[in-house]
PDB file of C-alpha atoms and ligand atoms in Angstrom:
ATOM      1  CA  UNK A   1      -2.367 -11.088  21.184  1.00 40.00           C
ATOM      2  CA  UNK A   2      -1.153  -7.274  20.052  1.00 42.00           C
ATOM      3  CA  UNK A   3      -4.899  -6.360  21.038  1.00 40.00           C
ATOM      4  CA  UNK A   4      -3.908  -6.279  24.594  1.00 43.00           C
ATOM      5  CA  UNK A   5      -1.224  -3.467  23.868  1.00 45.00           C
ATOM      6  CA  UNK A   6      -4.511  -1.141  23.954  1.00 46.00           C
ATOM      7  CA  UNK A   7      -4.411  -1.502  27.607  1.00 47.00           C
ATOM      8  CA  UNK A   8      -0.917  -1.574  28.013  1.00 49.00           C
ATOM      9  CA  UNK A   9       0.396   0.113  25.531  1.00 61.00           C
ATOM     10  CA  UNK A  10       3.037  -1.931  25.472  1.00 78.00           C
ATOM     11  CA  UNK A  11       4.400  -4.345  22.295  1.00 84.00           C
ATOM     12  CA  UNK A  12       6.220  -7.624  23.766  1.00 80.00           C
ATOM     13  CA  UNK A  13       8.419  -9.261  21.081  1.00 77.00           C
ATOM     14  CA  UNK A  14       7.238 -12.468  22.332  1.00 80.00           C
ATOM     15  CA  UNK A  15       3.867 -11.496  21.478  1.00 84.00           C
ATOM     16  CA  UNK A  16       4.154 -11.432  18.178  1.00 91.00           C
ATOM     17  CA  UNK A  17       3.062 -13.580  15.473  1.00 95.00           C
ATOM     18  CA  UNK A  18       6.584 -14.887  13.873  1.00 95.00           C
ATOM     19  CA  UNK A  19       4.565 -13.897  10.368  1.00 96.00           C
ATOM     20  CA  UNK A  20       5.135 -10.001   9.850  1.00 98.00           C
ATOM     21  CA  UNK A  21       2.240 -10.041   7.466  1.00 98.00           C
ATOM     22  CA  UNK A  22      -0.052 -11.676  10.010  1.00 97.00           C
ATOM     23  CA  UNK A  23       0.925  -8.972  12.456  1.00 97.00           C
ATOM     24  CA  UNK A  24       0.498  -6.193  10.023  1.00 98.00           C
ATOM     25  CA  UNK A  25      -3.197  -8.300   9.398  1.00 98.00           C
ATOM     26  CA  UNK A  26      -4.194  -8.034  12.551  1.00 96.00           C
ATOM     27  CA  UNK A  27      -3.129  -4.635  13.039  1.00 96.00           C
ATOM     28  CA  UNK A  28      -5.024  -3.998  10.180  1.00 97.00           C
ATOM     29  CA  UNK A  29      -8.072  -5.557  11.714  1.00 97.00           C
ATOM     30  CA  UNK A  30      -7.771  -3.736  15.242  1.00 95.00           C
ATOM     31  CA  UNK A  31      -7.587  -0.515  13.061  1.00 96.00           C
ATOM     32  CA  UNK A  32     -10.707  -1.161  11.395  1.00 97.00           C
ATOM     33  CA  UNK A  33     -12.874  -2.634  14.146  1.00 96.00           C
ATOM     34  CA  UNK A  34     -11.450   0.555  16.484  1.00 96.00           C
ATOM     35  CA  UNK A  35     -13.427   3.188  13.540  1.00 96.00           C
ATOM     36  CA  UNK A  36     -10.326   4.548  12.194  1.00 96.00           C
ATOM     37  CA  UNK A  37     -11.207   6.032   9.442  1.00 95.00           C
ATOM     38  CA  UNK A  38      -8.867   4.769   5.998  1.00 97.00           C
ATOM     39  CA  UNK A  39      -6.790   2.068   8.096  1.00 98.00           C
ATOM     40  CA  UNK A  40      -5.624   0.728   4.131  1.00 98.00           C
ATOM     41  CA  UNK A  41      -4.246   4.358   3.584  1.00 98.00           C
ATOM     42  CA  UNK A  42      -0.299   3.933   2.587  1.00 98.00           C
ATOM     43  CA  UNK A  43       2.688   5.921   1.642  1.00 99.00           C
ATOM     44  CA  UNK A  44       4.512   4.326  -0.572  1.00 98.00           C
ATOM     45  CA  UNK A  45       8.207   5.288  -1.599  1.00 99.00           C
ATOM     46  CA  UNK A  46      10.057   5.103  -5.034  1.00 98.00           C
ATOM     47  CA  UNK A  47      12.988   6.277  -6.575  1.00 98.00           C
ATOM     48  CA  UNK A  48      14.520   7.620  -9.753  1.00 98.00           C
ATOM     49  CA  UNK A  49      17.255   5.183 -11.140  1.00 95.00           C
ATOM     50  CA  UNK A  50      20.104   7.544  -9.808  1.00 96.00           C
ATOM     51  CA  UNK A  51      17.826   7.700  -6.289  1.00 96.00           C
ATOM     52  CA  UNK A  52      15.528  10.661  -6.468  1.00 98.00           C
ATOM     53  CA  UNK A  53      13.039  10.022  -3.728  1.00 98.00           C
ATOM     54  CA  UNK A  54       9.237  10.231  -4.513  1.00 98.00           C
ATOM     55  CA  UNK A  55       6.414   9.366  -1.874  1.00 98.00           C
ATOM     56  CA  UNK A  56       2.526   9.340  -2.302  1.00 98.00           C
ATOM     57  CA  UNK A  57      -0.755   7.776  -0.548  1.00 98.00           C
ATOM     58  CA  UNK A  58      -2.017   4.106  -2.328  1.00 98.00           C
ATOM     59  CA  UNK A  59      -4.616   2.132  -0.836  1.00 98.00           C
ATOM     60  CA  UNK A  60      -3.192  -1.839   0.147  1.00 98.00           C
ATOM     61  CA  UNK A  61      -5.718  -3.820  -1.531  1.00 98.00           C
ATOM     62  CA  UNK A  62      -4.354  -7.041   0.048  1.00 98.00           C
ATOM     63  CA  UNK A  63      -1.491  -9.003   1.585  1.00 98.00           C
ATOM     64  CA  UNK A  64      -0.706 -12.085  -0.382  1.00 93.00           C
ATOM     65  CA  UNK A  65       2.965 -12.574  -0.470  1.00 96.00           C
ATOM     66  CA  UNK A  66       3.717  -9.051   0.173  1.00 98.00           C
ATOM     67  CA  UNK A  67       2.139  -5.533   0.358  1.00 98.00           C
ATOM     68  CA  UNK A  68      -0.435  -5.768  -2.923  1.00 98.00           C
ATOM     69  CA  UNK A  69      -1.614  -1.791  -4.527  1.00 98.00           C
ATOM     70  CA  UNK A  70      -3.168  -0.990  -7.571  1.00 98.00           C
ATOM     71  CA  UNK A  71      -2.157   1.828 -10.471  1.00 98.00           C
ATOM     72  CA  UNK A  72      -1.337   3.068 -13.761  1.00 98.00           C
ATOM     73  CA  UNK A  73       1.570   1.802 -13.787  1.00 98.00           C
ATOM     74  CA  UNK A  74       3.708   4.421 -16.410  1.00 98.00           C
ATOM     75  CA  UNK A  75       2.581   6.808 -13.579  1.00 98.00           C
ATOM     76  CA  UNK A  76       5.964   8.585 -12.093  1.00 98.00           C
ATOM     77  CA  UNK A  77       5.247   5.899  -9.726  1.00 98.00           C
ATOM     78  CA  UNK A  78       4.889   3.121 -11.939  1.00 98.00           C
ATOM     79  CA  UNK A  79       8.388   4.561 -13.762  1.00 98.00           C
ATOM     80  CA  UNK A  80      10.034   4.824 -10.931  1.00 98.00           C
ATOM     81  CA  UNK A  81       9.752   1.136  -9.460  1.00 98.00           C
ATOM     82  CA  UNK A  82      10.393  -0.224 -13.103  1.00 98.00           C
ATOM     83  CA  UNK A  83      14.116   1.377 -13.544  1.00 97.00           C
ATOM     84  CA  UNK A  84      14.507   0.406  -9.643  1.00 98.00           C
ATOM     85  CA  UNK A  85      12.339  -1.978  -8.116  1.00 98.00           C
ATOM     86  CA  UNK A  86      12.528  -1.089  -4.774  1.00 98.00           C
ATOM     87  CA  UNK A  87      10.001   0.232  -2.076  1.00 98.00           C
ATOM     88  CA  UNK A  88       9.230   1.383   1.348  1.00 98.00           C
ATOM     89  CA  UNK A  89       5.707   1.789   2.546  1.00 99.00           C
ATOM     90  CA  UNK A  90       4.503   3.309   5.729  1.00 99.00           C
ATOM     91  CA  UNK A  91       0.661   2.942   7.172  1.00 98.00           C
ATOM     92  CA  UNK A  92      -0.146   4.891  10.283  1.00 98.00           C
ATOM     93  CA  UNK A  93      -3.188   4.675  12.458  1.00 97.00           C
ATOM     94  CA  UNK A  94      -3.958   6.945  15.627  1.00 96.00           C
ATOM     95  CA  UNK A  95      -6.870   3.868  16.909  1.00 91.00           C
ATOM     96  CA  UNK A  96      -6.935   2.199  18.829  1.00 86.00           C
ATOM     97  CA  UNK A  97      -3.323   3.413  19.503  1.00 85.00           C
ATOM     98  CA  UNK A  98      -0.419   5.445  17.865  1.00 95.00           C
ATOM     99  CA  UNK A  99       0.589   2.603  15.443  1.00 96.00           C
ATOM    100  CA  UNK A 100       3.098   2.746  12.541  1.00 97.00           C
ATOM    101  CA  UNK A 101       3.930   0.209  10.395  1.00 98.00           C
ATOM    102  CA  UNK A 102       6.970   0.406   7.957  1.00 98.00           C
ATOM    103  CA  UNK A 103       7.969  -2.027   4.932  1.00 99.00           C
ATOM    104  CA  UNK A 104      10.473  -1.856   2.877  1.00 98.00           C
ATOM    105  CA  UNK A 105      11.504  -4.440  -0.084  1.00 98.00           C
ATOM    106  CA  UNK A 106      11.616  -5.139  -3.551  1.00 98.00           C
ATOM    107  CA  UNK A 107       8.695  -4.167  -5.695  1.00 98.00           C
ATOM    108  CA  UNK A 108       7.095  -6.711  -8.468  1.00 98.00           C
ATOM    109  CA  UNK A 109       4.309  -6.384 -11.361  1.00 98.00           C
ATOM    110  CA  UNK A 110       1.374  -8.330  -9.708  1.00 98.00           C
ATOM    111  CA  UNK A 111       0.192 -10.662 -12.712  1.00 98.00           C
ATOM    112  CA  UNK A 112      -2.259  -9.887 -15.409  1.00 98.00           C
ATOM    113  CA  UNK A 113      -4.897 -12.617 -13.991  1.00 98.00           C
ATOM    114  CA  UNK A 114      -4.331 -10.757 -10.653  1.00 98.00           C
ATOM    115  CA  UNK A 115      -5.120  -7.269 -12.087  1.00 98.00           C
ATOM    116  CA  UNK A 116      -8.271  -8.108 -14.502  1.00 98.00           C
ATOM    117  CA  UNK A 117      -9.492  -9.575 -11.125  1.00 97.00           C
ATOM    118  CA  UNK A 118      -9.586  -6.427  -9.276  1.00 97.00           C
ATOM    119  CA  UNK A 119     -10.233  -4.390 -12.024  1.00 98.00           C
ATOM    120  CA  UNK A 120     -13.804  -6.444 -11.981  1.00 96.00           C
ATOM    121  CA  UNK A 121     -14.449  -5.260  -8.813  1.00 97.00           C
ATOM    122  CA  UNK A 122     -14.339  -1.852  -9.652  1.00 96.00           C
ATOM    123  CA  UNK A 123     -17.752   0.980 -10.321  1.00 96.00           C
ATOM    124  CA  UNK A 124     -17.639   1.847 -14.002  1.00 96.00           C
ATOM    125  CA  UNK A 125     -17.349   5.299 -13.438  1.00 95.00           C
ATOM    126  CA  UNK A 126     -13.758   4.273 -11.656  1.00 96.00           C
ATOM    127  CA  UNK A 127     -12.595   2.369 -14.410  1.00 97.00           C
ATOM    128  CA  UNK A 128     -14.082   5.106 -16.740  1.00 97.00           C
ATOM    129  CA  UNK A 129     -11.444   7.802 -15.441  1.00 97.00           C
ATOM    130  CA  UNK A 130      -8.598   5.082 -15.160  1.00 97.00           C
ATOM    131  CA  UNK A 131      -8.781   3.762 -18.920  1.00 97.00           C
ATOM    132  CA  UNK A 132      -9.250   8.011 -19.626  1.00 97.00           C
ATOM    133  CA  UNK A 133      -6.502   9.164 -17.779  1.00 97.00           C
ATOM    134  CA  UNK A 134      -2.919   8.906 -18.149  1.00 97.00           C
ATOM    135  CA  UNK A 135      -1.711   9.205 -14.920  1.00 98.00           C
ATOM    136  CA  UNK A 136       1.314  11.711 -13.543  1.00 97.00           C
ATOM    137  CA  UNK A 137       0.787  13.123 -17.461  1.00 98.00           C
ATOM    138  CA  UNK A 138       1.087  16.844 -17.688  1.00 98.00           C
ATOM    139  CA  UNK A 139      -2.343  18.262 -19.240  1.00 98.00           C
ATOM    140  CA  UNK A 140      -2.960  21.948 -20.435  1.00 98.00           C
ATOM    141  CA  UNK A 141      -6.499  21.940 -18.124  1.00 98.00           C
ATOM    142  CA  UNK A 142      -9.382  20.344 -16.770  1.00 98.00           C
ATOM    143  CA  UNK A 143     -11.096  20.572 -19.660  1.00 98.00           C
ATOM    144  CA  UNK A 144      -8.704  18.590 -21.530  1.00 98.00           C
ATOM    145  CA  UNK A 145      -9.316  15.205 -18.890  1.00 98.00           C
ATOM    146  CA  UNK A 146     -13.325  15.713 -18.826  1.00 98.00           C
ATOM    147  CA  UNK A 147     -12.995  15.646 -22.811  1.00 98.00           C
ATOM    148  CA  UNK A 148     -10.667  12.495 -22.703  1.00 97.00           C
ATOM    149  CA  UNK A 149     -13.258  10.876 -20.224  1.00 97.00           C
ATOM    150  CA  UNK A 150     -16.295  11.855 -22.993  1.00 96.00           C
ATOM    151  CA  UNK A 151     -14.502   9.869 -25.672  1.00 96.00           C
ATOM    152  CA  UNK A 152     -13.894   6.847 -23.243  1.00 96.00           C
ATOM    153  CA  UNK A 153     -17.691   6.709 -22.999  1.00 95.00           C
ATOM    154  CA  UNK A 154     -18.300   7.104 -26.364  1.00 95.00           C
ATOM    155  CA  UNK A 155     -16.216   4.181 -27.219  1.00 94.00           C
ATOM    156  CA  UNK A 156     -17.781   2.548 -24.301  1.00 94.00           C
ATOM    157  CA  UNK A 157     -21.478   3.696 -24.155  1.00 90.00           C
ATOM    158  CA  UNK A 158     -23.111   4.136 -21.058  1.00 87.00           C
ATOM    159  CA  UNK A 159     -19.588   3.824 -19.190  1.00 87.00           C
ATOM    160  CA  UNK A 160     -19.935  -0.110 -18.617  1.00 90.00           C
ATOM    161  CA  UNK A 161     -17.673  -2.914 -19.750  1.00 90.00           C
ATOM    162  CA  UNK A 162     -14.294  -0.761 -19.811  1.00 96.00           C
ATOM    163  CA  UNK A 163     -11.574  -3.271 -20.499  1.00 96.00           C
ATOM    164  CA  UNK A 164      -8.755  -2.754 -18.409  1.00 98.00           C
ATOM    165  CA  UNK A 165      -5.915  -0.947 -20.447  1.00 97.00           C
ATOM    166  CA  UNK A 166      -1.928  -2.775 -20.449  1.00 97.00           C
ATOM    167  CA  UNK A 167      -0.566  -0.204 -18.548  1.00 98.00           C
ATOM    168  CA  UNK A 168      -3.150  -0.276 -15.305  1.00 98.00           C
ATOM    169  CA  UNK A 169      -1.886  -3.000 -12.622  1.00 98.00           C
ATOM    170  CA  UNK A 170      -0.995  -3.464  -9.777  1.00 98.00           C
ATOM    171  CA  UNK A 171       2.897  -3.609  -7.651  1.00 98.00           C
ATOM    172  CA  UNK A 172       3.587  -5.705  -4.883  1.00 98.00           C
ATOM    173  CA  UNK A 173       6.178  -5.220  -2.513  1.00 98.00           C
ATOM    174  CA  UNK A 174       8.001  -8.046  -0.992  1.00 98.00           C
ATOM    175  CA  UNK A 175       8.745  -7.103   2.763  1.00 98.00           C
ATOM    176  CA  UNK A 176      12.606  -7.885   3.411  1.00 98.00           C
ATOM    177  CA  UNK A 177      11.902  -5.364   6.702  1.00 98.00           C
ATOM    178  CA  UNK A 178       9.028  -4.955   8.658  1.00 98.00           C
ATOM    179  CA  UNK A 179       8.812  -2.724  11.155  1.00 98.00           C
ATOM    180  CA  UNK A 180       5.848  -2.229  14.046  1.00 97.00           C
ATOM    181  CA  UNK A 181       5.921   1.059  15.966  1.00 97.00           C
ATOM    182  CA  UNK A 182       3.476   1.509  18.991  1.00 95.00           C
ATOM    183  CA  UNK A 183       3.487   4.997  21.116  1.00 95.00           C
ATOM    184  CA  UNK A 184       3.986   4.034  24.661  1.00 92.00           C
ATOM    185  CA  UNK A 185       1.883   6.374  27.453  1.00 90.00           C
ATOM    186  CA  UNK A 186       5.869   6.565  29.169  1.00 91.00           C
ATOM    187  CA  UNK A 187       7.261   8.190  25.615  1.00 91.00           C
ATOM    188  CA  UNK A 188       9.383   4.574  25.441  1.00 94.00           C
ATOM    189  CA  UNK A 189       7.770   3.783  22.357  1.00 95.00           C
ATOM    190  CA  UNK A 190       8.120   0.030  21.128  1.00 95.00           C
ATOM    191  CA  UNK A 191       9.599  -0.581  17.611  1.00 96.00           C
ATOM    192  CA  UNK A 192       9.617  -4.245  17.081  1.00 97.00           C
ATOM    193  CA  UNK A 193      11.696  -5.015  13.712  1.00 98.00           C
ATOM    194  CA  UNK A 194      11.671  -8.244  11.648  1.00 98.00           C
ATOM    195  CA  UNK A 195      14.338  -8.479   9.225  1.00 98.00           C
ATOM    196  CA  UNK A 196      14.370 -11.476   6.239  1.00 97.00           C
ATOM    197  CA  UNK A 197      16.872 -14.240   7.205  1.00 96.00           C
ATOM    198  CA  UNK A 198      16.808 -16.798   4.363  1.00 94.00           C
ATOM    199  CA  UNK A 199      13.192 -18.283   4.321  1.00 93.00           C
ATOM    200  CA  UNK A 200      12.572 -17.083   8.060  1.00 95.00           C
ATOM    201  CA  UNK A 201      12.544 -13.687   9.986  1.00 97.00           C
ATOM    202  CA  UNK A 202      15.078 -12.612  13.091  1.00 96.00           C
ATOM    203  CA  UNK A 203      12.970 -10.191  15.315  1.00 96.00           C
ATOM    204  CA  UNK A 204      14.716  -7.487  17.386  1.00 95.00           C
ATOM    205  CA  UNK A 205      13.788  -4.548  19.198  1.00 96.00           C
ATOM    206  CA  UNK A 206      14.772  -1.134  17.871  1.00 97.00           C
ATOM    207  CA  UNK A 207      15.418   2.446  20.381  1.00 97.00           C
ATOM    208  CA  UNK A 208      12.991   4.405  19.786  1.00 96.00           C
TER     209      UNK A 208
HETATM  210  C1  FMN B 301      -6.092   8.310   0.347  1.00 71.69           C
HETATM  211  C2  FMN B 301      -5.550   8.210  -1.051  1.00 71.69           C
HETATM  212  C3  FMN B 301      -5.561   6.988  -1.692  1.00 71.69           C
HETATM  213  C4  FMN B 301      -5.040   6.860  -2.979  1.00 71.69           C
HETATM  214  N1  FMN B 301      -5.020   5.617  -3.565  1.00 71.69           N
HETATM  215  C5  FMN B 301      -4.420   5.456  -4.771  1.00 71.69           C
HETATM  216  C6  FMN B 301      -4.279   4.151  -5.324  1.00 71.69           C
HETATM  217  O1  FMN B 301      -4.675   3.117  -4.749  1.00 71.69           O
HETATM  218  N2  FMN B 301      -3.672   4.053  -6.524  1.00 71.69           N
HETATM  219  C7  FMN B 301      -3.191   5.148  -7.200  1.00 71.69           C
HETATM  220  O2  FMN B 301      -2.661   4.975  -8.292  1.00 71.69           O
HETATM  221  N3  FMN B 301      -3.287   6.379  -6.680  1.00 71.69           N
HETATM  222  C8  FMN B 301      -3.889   6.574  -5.472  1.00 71.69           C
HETATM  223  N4  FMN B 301      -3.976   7.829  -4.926  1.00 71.69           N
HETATM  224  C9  FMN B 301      -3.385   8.969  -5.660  1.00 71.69           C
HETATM  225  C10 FMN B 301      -1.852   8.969  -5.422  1.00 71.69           C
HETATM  226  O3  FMN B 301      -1.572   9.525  -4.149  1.00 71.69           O
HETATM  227  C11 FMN B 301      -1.076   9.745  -6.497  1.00 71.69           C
HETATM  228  O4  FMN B 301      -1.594  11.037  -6.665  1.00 71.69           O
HETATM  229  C12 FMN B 301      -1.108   9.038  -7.858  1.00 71.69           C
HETATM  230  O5  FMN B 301      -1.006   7.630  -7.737  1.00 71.69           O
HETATM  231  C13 FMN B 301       0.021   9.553  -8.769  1.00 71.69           C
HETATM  232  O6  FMN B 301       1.255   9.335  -8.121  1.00 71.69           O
HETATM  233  P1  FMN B 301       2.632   9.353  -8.961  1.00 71.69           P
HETATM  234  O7  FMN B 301       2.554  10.525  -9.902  1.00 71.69           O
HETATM  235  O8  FMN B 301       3.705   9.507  -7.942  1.00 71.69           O
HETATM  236  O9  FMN B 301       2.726   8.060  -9.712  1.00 71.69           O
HETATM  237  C14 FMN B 301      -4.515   7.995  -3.651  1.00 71.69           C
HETATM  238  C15 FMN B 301      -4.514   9.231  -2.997  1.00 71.69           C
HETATM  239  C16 FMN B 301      -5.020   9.334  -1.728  1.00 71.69           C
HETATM  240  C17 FMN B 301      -4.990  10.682  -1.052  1.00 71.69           C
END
């Protein structure tokens, strides 16, 4: 498939799978099996109610339905997408090729259930910080977090068995546009664009 673009450096639309989150999978893959180093790495985009802009780096954590992160969510962040629940997200890799993928959708709480499970699969001394720190809070000093994370662990001795505090979850964001951007050796780079059509996609190629 999309693999052969290496050589070519070239994206067909009739290539590509007609799932944009199959694509973005197996760009994923080709990412990771090429050595680049983060290939999960994403920007993600909020905004303010009245449409102040914010962007920062997440790591995806996985594709089911849509583009699945995990945070405290009364972060600025986690604020943001709850007075407007919409999101763009951009992952960029430079192997095995220039590649950019953009989304952009609605954003929705992933479910407790979904949350307590990947909050089992993280070290205790990651959990530690995230029950200890209220994230995007203003504090006076360092000093002030390392004593928040001491009385964590003494509530919760030798760091194990944190439970997972209410406001630490995870967002998803629905794709209504997906967009795959290859660099072409010729500077005609490819942008392939699916857009949501009822349950199905319409695929068209952008100018670059
Ligand atoms: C490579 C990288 C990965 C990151 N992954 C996450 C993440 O998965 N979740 C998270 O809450 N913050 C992550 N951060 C920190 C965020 O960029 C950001 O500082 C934090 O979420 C607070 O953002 P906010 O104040 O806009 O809510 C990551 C930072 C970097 C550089």
């Amino acid at each position: 498939m999309l693999l052969d673009s290496r050589e070519t450096g070239r994206v067909d639309v009739t290539e590509l799978d007609a799932d944009p989150l199959r694509q973005l999978s197996m760009w994923l893959d080709a990412a990771r099996a090429a050595g680049q180093p983060m290939p999960e790495a994403m920007t993600i985009a909020s905004a303010t109610g009245d449409g102040v802009p914010s962007a920062r780096l997440v790591v995806l954590r996985g594709l089911r339905r849509g583009l699945v992160f995990f945070t405290d969510c009364e972060s600025d962040k986690g604020a943001e997408l709850a007075a407007n629940p919409q999101a763009a997200a951009v992952l960029h890799w430079l192997v095995p090729a220039h590649r950019q993928v953009r989304v952009a959708g609605p954003a929705e709480r992933v479910s407790q259930d979904e949350a307590d499970e990947y909050w089992s699969t993280r070290a205790d001394a990651v959990r530690l910080v995230a029950a200890a720190s209220r994230q995007s809070r203003v504090v006076a000093n360092r000093a002030v977090l390392e004593t928040q994370v001491r009385e964590t662990l003494r509530r919760h001795p030798g760091g194990a068995g944190v439970p997972r505090p209410q406001r630490w979850g995870g967002f998803r964001v629905l794709p209504s546009r997906v967009e795959f951007w290859q660099e072409s050796p010729d500077g005609l780079h490819d942008r392939i664009r699916y857009r949501r059509a009822g349950s199905g996609w319409i695929i068209e190629r952008l100018s670059p």
